[in-house]
Tab-separated table of C-alpha atoms in Angstrom:
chain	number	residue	atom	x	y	z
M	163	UNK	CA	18.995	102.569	64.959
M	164	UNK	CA	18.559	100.231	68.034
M	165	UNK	CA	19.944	101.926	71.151
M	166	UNK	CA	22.419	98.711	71.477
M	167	UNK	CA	24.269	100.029	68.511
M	168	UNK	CA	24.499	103.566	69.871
M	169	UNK	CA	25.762	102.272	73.149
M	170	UNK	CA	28.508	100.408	70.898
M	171	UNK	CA	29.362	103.433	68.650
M	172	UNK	CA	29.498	105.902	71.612
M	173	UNK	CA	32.373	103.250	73.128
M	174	UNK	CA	34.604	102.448	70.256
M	175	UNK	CA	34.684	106.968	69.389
M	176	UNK	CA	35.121	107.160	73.669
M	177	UNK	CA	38.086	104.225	73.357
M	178	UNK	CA	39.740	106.225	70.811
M	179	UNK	CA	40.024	109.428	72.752
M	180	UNK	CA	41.411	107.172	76.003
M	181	UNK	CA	43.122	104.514	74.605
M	182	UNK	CA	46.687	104.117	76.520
M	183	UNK	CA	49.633	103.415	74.208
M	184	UNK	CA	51.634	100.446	73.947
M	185	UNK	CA	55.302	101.142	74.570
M	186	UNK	CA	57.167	98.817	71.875
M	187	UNK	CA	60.597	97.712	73.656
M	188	UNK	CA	63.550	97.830	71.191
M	189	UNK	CA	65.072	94.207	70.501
M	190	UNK	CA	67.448	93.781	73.386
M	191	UNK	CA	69.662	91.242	70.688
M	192	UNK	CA	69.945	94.360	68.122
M	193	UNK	CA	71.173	96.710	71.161
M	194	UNK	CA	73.639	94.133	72.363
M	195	UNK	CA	74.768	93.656	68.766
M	196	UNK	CA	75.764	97.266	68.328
M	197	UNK	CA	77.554	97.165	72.198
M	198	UNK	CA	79.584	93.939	70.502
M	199	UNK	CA	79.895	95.674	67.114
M	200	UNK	CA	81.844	98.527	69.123
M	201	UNK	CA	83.251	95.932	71.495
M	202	UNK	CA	85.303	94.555	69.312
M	203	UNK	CA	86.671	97.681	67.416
M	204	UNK	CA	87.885	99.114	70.528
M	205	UNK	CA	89.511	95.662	71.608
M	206	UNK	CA	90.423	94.874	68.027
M	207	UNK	CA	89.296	91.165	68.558
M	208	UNK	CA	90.302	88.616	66.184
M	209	UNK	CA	87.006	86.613	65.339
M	210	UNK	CA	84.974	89.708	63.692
M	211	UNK	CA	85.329	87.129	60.530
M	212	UNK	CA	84.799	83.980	62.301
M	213	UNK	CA	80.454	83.494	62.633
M	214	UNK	CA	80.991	80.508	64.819
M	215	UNK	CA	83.118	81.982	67.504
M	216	UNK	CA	81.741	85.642	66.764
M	217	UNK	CA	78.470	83.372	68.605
M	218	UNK	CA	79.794	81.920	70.937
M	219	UNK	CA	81.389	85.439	71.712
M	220	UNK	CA	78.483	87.561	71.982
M	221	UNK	CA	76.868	85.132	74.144
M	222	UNK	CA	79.502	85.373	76.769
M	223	UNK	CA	79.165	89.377	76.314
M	224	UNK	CA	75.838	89.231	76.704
M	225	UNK	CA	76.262	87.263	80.161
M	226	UNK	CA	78.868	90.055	80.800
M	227	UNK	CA	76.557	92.560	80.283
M	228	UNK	CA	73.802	90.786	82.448
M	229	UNK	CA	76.614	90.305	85.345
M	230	UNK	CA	77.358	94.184	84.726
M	231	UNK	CA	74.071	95.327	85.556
M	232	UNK	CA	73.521	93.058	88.389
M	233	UNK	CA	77.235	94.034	90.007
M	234	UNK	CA	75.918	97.983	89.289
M	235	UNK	CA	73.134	96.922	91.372
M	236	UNK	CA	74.838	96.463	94.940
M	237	UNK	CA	76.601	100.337	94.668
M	238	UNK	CA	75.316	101.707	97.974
M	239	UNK	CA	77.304	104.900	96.970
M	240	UNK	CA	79.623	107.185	94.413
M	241	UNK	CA	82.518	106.025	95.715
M	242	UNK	CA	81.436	102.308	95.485
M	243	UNK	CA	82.770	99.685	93.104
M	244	UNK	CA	81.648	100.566	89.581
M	245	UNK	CA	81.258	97.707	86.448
M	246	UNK	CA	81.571	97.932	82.825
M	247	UNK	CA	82.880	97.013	79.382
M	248	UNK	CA	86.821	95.598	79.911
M	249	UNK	CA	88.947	93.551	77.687
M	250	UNK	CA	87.542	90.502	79.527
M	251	UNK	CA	84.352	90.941	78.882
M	252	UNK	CA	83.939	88.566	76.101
M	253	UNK	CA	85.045	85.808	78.476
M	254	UNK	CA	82.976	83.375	80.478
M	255	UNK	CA	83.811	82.906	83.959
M	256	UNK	CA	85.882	79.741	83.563
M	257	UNK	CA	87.709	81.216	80.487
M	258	UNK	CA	88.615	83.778	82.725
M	259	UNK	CA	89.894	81.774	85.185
M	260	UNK	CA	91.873	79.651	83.126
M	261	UNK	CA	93.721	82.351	80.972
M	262	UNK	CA	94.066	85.416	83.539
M	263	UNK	CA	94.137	83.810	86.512
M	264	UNK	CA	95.784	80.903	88.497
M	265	UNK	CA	92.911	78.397	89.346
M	266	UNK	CA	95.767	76.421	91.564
M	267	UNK	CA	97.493	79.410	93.580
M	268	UNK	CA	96.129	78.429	97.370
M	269	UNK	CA	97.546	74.562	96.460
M	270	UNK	CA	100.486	76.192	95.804
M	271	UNK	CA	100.493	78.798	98.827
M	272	UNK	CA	99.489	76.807	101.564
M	273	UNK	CA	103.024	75.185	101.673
M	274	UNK	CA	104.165	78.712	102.622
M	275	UNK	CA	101.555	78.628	106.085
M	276	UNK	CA	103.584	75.735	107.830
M	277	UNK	CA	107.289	76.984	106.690
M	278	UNK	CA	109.342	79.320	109.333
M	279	UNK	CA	109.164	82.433	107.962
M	280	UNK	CA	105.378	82.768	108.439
M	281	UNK	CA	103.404	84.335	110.875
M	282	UNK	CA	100.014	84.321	111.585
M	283	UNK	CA	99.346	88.082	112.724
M	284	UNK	CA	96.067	88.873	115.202
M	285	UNK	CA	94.977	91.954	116.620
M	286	UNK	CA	91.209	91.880	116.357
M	287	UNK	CA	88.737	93.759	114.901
M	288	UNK	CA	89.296	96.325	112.833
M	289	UNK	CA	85.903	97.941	112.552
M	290	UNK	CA	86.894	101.488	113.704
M	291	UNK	CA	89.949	101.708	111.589
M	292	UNK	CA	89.603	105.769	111.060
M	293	UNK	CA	90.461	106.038	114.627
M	294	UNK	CA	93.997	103.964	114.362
M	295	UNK	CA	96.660	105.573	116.289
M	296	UNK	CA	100.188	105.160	115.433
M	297	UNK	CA	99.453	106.222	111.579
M	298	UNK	CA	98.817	108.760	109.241
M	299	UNK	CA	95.134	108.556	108.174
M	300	UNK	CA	96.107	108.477	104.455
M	301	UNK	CA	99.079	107.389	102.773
M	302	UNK	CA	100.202	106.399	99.089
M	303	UNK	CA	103.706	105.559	97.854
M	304	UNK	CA	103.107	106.580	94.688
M	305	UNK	CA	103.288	109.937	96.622
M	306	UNK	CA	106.912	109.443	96.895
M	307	UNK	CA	108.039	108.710	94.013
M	308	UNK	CA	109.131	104.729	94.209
M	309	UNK	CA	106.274	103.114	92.389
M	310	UNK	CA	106.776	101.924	89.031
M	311	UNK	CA	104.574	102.159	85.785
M	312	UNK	CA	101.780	99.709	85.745
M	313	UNK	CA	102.873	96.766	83.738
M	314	UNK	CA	101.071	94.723	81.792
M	315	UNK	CA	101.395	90.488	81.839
M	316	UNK	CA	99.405	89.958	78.625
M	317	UNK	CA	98.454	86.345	77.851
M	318	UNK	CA	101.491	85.163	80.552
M	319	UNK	CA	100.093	84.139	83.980
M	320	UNK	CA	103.677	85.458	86.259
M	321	UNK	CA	101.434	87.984	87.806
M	322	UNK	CA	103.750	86.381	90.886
M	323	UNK	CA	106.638	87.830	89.317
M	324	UNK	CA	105.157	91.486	88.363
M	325	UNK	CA	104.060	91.624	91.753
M	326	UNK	CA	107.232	90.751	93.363
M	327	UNK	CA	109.452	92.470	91.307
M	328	UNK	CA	107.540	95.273	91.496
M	329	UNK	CA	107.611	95.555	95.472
M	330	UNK	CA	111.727	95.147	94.557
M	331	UNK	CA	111.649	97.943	93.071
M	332	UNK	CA	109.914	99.996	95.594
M	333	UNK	CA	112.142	98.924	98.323
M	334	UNK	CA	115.291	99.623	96.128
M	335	UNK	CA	113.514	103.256	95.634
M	336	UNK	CA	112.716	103.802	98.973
M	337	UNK	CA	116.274	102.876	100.228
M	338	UNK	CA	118.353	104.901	97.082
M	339	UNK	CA	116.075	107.109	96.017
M	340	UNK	CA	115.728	106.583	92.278
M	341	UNK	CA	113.015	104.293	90.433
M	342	UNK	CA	114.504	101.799	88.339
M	343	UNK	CA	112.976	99.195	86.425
M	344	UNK	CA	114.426	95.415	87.163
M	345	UNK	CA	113.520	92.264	85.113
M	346	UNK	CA	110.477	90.423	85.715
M	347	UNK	CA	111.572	88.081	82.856
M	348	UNK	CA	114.330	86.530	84.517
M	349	UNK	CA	111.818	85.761	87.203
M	350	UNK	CA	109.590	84.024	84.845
M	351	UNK	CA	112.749	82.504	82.581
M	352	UNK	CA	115.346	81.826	85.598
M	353	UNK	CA	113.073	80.786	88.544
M	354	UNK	CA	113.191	76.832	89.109
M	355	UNK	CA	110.079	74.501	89.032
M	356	UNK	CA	109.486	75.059	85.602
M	357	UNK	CA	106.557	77.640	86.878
M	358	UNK	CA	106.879	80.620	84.119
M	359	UNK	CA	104.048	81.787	82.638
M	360	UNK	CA	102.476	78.587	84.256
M	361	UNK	CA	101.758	80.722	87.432
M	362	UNK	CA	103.915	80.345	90.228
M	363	UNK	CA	103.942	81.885	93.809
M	364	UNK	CA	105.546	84.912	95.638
M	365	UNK	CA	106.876	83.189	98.413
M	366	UNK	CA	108.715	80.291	96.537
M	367	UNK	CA	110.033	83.177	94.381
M	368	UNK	CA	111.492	84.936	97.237
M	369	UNK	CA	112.424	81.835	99.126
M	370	UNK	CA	114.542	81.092	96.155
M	371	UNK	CA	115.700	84.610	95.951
M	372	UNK	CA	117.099	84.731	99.513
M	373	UNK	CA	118.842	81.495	99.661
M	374	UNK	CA	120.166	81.197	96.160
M	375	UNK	CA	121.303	84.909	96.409
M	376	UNK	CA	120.253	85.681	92.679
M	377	UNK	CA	121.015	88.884	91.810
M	378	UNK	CA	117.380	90.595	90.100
M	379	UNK	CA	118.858	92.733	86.987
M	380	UNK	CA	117.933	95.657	85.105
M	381	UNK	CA	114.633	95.046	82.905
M	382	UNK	CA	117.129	96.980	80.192
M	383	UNK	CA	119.352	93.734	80.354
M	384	UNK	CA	116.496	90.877	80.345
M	385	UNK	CA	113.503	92.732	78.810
M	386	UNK	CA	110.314	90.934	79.017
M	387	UNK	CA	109.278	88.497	76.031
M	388	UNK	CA	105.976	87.862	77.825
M	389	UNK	CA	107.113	84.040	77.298
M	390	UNK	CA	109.227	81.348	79.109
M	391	UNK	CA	112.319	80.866	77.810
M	392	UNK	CA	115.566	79.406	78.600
M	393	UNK	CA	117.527	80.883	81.740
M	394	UNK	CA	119.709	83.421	80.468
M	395	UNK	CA	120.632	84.496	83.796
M	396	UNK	CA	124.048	83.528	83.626
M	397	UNK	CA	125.103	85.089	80.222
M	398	UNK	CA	123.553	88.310	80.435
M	399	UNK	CA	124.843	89.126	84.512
M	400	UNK	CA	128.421	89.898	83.871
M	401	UNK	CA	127.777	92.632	81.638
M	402	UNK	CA	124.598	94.179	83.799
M	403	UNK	CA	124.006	97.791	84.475
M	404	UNK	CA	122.900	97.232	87.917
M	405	UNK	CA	121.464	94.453	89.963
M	406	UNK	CA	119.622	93.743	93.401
M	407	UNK	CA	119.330	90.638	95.683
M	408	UNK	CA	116.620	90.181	98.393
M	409	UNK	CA	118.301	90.395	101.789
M	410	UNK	CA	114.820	89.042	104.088
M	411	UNK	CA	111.464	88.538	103.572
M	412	UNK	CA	107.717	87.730	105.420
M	413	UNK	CA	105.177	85.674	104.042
M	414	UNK	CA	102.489	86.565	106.389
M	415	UNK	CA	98.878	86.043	107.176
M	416	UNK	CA	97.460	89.268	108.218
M	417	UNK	CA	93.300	87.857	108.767
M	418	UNK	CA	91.708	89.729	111.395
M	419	UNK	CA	95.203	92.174	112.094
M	420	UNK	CA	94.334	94.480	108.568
M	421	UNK	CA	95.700	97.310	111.583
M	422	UNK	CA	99.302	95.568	111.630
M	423	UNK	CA	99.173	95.260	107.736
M	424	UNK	CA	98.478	98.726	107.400
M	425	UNK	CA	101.225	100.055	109.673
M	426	UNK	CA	103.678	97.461	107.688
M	427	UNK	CA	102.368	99.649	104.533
M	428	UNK	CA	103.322	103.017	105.695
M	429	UNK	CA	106.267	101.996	107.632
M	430	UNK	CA	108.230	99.379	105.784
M	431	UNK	CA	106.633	99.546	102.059
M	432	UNK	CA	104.634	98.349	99.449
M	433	UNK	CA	103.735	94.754	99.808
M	434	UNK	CA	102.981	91.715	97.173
M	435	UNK	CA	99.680	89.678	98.045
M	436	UNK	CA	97.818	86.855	96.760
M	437	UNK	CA	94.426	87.365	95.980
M	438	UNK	CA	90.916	86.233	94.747
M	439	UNK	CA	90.546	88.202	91.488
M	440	UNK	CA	87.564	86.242	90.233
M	441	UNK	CA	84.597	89.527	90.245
M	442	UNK	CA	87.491	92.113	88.841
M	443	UNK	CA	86.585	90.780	85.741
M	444	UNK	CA	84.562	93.746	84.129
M	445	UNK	CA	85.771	96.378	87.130
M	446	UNK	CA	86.154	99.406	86.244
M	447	UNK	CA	87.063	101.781	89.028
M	448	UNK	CA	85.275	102.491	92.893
M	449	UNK	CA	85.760	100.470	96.145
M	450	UNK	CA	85.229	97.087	96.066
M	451	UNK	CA	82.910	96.359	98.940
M	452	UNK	CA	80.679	93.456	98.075
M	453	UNK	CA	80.834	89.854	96.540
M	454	UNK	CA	84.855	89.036	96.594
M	455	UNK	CA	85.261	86.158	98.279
M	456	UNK	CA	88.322	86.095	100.803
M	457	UNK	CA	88.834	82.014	102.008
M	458	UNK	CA	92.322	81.307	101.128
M	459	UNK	CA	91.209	78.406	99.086
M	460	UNK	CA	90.074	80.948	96.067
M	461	UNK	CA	93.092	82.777	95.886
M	462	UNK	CA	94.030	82.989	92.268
M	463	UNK	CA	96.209	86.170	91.401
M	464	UNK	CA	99.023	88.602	92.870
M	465	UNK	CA	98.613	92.283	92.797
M	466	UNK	CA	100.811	94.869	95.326
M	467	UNK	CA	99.279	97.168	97.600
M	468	UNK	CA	101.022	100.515	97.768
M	469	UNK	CA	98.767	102.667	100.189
M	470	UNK	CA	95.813	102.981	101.926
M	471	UNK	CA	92.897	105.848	102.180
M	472	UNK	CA	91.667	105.787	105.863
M	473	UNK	CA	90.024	109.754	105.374
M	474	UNK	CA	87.812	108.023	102.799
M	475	UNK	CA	83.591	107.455	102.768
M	476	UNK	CA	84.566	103.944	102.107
M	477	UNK	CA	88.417	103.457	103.792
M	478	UNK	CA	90.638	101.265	101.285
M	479	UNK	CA	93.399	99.474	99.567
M	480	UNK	CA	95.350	101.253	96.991
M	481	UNK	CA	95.915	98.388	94.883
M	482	UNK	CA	98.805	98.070	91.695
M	483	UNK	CA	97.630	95.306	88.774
M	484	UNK	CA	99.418	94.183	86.212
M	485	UNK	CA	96.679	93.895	83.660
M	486	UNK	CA	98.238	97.099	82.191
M	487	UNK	CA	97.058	100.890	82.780
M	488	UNK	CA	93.835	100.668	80.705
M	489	UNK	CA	92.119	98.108	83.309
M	490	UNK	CA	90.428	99.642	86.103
M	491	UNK	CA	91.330	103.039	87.399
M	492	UNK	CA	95.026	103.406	85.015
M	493	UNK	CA	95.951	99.736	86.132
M	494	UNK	CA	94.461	100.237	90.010
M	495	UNK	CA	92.050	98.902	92.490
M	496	UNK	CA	90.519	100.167	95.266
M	497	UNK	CA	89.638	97.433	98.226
M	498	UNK	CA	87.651	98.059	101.333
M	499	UNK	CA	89.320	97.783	104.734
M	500	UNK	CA	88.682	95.455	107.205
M	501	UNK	CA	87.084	92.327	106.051
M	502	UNK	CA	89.337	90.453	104.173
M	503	UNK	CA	87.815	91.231	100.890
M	504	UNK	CA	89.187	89.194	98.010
M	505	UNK	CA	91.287	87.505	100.211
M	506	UNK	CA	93.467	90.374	100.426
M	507	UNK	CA	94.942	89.465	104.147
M	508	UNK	CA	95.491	86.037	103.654
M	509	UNK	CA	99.606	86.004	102.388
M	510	UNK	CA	101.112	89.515	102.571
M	511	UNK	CA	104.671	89.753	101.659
M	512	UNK	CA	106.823	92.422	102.537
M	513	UNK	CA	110.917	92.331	101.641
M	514	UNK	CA	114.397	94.266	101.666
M	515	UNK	CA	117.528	94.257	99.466
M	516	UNK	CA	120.644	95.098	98.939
């Protein structure tokens, strides 16, 4: 046997005791099918039957999922922002836009920045806001009792009303002491412009509340429909349980004075804002601290903010959504203080009634 052939033999019987093994990845497409599979049991989605949109689905889940991890990416802690599997996931980013949010909200708010009852608050930075005298380090109005069950707004874009009416209901709280739910629908039906589920605006919602004097009525005598329909405002109010009307309001920019917006919180009340909701699309609980634009021109939703956490790693927002209690942490946010995150200083409206 030529000693070339022994060199050859000895190799191939060494390569076989050494030879490193090949990791075979599973098929990324097969996971992701068994995520959407799941997906769309737990959301019971309507297109399980349909191939062509089932497609064009589980593409946009797949870009979800993609977005997920890179979001999941950024956490620089525990108590940072967290991303996952929501309802919306299944949406692109336009799709999003168009049927949760309200692409046109800053056109319709910037009226609001030249009228009288804005101010534009300043008190500089607010960098050190643990060490804010004046006060408490932590408070939460759910604490006390005047906070209402999260709502949800389903496929109708009044997240303007929810938010309003929900502040309404805080103030009547805070001022009588009982909770009681009052009508977002007649908001939606009753509030001229032809705005509805259209999207409309906080602050040409109260502006029409305080000079028309409309009485808000019990949700129990104008439930919601989720719809807009006729005005029935004017049938339904003589025979109401109970009604409120909005005796003042503020429509204020609080940009670089977060300190006056969070002594308005703890002194006066919850307060209605306009925000930029655009990355809370797969959010799932955490602070938000990164990647939420705050210009006003990408303002696109209204939420409430009912407290604040100053004691906190990462000092925040308590934030109330009305994308019912299954999104996020049981319907809430948390926002990081200070920097205007999703736009959450821009228009802050705080209010009192009667």
């Amino acid at each position: 046997m030529e000693w070339r052939t022994v060199v050859t033999i000895v190799l191939v019987v060494s390569l076989c005791f050494f030879m490193v093994p090949i990791r075979v990845e599973p098929d990324k497409n097969v996971e992701d099918a068994k995520l959407f599979a799941n997906y769309i049991d737990r959301y019971n989605k309507s297109y399980k039957d349909n191939p062509e949109e089932y497609k064009k689905r589980f593409e946009r889940f797949q870009r979800s999922l993609q977005h997920i991890e890179r979001m999941n990416g950024f956490r620089s802690s525990q108590e940072s922002a967290y991303y996952g599997l929501t309802e919306f996931s299944d949406l692109s980013g336009d799709e999003f836009l168009e049927r949760t949010l309200m692409p046109d909200l800053s056109v319709r708010s910037q009226k609001h920045t030249r009228a009288s009852y804005h101010r534009q608050h300043s008190t500089g930075s607010v960098n050190r806001v643990k060490r804010m005298p004046g006060i408490l380090p932590k408070f939460d109005w759910r604490d006390k009792g005047v906070v209402g069950p999260v709502r949800s707004q389903e496929s109708c874009g009044a997240c303007w009303a929810f938010s309003t009416v929900g502040v309404a209901e805080s103030m009547y709280a805070i001022k009588n002491g009982t909770l009681y739910p009052f009508s977002v629908q007649e908001m939606i039906d009753c509030m001229p412009g032809d705005y509805g589920c259209q999207g409309g605006d906080i602050c040409s919602l109260l502006s029409w509340l305080l000079a028309s004097k409309t009485e808000i009525i019990s949700e129990n005598d104008y439930p919601l429909t989720w719809r807009t329909d006729t005005c029935r405002l004017s049938k339904i109010s003589a025979k109401a349980q109970r009604g409120i009307t909005v005796t003042d309001f503020t429509c204020d920019s609080f940009v670089d004075a977060e300190k006056e917006l969070l002594k308005t919180l703890a002194i006066h009340g919850p307060v209605a804002v306009a925000v930029n909701a655009m990355s809370w699309q797969n959010y799932l609980g955490g602070v938000i601290q990164y990647h939420c634009d705050g210009s006003f021109e990408s303002v696109n939703h209204a939420v409430q903010i009912v407290g604040y956490d100053l004691t906190a790693s990462i000092p925040h927002y308590i934030v109330k959504n009305s994308w019912g209690p299954t999104f996020g942490d049981k319907g809430y946010l948390y926002i990081a203080l200070g920097k205007n995150l999703c736009g959450i200083a821009n228009q802050v409206s705080s209010l009192d009634v009667a």
